[in-house]
Coordinates of C-alpha atoms and ligand atoms in Angstrom, one line a residue:
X1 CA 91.8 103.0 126.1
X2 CA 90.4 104.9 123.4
X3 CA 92.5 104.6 119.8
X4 CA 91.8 106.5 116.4
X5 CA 94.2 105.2 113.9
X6 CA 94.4 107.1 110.9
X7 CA 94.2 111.0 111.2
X8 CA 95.4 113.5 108.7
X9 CA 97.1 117.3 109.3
X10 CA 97.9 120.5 107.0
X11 CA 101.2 118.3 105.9
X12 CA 99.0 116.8 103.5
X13 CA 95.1 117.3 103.2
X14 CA 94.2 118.3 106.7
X15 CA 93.3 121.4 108.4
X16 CA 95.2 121.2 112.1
X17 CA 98.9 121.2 112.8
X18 CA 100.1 118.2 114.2
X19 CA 100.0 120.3 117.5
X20 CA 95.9 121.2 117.0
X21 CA 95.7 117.7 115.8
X22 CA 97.0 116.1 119.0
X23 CA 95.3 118.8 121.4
X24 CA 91.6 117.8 119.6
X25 CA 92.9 114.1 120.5
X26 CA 93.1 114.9 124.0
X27 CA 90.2 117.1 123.8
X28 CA 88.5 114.2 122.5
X29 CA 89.3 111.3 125.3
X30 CA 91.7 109.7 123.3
X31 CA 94.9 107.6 124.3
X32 CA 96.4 107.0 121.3
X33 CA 96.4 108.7 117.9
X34 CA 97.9 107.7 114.7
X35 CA 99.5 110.5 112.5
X36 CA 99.0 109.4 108.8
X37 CA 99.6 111.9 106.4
X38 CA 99.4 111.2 102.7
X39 CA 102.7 109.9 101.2
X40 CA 105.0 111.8 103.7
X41 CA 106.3 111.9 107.1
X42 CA 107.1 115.7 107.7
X43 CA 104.3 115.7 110.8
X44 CA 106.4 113.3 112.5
X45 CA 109.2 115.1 114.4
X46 CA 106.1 118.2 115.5
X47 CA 104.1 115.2 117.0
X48 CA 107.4 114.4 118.6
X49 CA 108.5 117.6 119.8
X50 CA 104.7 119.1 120.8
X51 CA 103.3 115.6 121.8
X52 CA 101.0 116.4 124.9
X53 CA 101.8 114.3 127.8
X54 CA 99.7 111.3 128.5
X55 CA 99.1 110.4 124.9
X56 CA 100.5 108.0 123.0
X57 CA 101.3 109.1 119.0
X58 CA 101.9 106.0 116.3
X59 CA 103.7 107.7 113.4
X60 CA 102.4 106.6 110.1
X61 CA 101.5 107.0 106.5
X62 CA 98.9 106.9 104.2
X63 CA 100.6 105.4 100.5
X64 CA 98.7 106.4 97.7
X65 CA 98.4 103.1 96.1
X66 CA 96.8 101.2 92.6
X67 CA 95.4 97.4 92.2
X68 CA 96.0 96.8 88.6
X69 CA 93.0 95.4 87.0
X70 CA 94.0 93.5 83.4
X71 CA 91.8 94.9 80.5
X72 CA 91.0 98.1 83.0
X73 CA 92.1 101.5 84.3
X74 CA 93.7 100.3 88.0
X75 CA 91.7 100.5 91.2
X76 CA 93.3 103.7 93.5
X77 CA 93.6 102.3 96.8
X78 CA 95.0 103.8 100.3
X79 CA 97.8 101.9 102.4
X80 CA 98.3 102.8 106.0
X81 CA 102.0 102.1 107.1
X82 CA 102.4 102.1 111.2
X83 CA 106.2 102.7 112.8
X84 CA 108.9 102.3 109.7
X85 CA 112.0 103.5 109.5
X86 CA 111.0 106.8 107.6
X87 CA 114.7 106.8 106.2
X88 CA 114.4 103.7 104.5
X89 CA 115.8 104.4 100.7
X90 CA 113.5 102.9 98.8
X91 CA 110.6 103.6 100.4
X92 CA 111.5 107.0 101.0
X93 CA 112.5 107.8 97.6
X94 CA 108.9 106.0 96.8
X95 CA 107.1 109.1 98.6
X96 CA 109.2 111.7 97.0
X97 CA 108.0 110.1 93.5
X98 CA 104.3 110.1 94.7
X99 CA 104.4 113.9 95.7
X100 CA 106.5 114.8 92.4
X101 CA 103.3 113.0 90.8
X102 CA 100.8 115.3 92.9
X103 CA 102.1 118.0 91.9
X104 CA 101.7 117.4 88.2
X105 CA 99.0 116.1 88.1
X106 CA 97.2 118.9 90.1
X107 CA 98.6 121.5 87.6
X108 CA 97.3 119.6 85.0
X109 CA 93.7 119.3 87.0
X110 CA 94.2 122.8 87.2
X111 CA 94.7 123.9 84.0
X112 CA 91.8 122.3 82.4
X113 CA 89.2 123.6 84.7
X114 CA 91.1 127.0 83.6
X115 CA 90.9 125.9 80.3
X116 CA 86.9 125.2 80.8
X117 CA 86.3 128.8 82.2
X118 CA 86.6 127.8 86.2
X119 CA 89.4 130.6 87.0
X120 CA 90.4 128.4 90.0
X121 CA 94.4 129.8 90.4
X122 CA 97.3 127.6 90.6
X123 CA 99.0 130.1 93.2
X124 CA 96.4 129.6 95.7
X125 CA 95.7 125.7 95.4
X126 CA 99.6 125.2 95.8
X127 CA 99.9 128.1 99.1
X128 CA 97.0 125.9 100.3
X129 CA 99.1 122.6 100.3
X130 CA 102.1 125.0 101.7
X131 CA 104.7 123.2 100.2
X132 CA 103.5 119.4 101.3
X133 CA 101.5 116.6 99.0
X134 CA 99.1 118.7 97.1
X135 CA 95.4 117.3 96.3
X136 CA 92.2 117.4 95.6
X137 CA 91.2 118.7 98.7
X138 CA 93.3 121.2 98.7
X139 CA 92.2 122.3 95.0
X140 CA 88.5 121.9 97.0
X141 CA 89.3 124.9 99.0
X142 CA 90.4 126.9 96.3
X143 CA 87.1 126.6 94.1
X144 CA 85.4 127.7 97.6
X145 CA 87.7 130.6 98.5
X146 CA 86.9 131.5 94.5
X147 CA 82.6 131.0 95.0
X148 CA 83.0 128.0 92.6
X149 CA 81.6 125.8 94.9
X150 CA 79.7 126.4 98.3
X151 CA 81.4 123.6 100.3
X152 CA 84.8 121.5 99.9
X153 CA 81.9 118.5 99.5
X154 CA 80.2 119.7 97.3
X155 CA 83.5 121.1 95.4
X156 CA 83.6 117.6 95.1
X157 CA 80.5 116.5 93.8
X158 CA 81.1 119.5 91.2
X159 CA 84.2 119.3 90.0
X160 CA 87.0 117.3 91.8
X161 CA 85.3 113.6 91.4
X162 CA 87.1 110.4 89.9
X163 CA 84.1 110.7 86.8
X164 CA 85.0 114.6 86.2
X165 CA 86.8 116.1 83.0
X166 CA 89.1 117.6 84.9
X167 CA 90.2 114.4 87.3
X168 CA 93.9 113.4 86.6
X169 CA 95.5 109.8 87.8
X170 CA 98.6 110.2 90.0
X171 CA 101.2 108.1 89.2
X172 CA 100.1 105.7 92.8
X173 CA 102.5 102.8 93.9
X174 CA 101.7 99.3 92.7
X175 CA 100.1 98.0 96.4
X176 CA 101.7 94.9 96.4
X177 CA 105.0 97.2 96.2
X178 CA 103.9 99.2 98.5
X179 CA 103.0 95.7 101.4
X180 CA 106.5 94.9 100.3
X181 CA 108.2 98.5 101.2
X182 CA 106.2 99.2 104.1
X183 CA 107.3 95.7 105.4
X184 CA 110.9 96.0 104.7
X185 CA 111.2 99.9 106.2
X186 CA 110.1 97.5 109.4
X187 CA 106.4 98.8 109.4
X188 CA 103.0 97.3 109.5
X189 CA 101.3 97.6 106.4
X190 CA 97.4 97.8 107.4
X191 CA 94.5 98.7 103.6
X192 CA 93.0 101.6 104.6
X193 CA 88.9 101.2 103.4
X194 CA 88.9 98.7 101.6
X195 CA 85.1 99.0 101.0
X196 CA 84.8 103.0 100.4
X197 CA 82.9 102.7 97.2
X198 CA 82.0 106.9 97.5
X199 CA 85.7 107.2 96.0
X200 CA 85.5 104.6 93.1
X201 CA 85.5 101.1 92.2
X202 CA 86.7 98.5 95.2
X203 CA 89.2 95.6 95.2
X204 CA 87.4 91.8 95.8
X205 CA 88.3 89.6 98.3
X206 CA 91.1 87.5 95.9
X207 CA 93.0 90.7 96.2
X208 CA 92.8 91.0 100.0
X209 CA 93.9 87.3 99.8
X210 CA 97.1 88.3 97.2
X211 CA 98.1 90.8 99.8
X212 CA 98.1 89.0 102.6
X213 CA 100.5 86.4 100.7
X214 CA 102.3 89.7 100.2
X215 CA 102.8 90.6 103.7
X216 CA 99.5 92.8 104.4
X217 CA 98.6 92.3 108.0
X218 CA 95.3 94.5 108.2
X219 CA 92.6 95.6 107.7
X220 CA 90.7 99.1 108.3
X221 CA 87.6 97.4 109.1
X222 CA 85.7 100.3 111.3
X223 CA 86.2 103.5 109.0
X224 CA 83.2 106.1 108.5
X225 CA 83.0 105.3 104.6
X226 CA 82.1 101.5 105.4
X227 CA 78.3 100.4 105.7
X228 CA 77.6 97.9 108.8
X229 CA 77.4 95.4 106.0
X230 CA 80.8 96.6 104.6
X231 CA 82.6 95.7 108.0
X232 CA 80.9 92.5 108.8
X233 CA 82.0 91.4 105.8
X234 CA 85.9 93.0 106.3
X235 CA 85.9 91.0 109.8
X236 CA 85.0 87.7 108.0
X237 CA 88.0 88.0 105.4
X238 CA 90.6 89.3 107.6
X239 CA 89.5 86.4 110.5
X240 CA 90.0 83.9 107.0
X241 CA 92.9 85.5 106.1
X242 CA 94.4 86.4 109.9
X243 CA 94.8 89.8 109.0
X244 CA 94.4 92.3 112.3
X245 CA 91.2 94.7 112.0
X246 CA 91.8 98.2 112.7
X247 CA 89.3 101.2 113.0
X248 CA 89.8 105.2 113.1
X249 CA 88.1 108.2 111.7
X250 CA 90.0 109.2 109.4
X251 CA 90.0 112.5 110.3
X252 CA 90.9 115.6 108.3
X253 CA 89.9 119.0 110.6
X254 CA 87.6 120.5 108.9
X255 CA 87.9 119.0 105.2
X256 CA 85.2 116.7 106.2
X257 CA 82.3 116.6 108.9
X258 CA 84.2 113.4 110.6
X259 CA 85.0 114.2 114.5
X260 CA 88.1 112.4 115.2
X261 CA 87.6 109.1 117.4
X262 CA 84.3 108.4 115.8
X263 CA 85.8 104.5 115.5
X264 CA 88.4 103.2 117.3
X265 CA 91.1 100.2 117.1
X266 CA 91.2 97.3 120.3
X267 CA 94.1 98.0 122.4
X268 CA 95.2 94.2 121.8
X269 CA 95.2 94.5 118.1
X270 CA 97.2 98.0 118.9
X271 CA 99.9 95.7 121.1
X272 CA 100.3 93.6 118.0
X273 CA 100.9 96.4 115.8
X274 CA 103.6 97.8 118.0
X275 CA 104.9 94.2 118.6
X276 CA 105.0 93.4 115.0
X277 CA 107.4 96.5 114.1
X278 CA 111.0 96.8 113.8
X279 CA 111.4 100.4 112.0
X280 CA 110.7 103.2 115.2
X281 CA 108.5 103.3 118.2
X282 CA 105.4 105.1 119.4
X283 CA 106.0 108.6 121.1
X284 CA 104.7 108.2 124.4
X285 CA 105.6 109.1 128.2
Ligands
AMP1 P1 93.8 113.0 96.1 O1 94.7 112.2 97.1 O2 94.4 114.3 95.7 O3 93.3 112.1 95.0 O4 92.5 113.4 97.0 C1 91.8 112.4 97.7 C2 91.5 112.9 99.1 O5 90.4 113.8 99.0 C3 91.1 111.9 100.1 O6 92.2 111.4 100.8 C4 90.1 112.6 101.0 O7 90.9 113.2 102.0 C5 89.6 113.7 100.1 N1 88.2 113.5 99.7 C6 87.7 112.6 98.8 N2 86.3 112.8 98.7 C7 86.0 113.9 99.5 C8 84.8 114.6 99.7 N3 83.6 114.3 99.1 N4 84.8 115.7 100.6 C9 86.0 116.0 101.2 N5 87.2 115.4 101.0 C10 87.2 114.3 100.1
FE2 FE1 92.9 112.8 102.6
FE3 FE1 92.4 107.3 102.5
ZN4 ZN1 93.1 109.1 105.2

């Protein structure tokens, strides 16, 4: 059983439909895929309808998330929700607010790199998104199209980092919150890297402890942003904490170089998952 847990499609900052996304899972050998969009669930009823036969789909989302730090700007971090109840009120309203607070803050990204002489257009950035989540990446493809940058990477590295002029906070949901949502939509709330320090400062272990009092129950130990040291270390708190360890590729088409199903999840720690949730269930045969 091969399992990648945390995948991304054009309803948020990917490249492949949920269809192309499930065919390059099958292409790939895998058995199970999860669908994890960031802050929205409109790629769950394609993987529903289109879902190839013989694999297995885990909807899910990716919560754009904080860790308040006292005397500091918060740490953005990613929580992966498997198998809520999408319609959940509070939770769903949660995700409308976090793409209401994309949107402004990529006009307002996009205005001061207009505003600096990069004639990146609002048009195109927001076509790219196509009506979903908009982000950077998205804004990434737009400075290519325009020969502002050669590469979404190195877009990036020019323009779209946390350190730039031009980066913009979203307005992200506290992550305690967002443990506390995920688990009452009936979901499992799994931190998606912990340890990617290429995207910013990182929480410490007291906050992985103050979320598993909160109801976290994983952590995205095996993820391509983590060093071997990284998820040696991730196995040792979540065994201390007995939080679940998770891995995927975190695969975006072609956003990033990642193949989907570089690292996978245990099929045990999968029939937990599933076991643990109340809000829907896998799509499968
Ligand atoms: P946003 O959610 O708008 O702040 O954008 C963050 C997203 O950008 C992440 O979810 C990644 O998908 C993507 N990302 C971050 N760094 C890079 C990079 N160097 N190259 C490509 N995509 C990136
Ligand atoms: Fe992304
Ligand atoms: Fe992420
Ligand atoms: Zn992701």
């Amino acid at each position: 059983m091969r399992i990648d847990l945390h995948t991304h499609t054009a309803r948020s900052d990917g490249t492949d439909s949920p269809a192309e996304l499930m065919a390059a899972a099958v292409a790939a050998g895998l058995d199970v895929i999860a669908l994890t969009d960031h802050d929205t669930t409109a790629g769950w009823a394609e993987a529903a309808a289109q879902r190839p036969p013989g694999l297995t789909v885990v909807p899910g989302v990716e919560l754009s998330c904080a860790s308040p730090v006292t005397g500091a700007d918060a740490i953005g971090v990613h929580l992966l929700g498997y198998l809520f109840d999408a319609e959940h009120p509070a939770f769903r309203d949660a995700r409308v607010r976090l793409r209401e607070s994309r949107h402004g803050r990529a006009e307002e990204m996009v205005r001061r790199m207009r505003a600096s002489g990069l004639p990146i257009e609002w048009d195109r950035v927001s076509a790219l998104a196509a009506g979903g989540p908009v982000g950077r990446p998205h804004m990434a493809r737009a400075l290519v199209e325009a020969g502002l940058a050669g590469t979404v990477d190195e877009a990036f590295r020019l323009h779209l980092h946390h350190g730039s002029p031009y980066y913009v906070r979203k307005a992200d949901v506290d992550v305690g919150d967002g443990v506390r949502m995920v688990r009452a939509a009936g979901g499992v709330p799994v931190l998606a890297h912990p340890l990617a320090r290429r995207r910013g400062r990182v929480v410490g272990d007291d906050v992985l402890a103050d979320l598993a009092a909160a109801g976290l129950l994983g952590l995205e130990v095996d993820h391509p942003d983590h060093t071997e040291e990284d998820r040696r270390h991730l196995r040792g708190v979540a065994g201390e904490l007995g939080l679940l360890c998770t891995g995927s590729s975190d695969y975006h088409g072609t956003n990033k170089q990642t193949p989907i199903g570089v690292f996978g999840t245990a099929p045990a720690v999968l029939d937990t998952i599933i076991g643990l949730s109340t809000g829907t269930r896998p799509y499968a045969d």
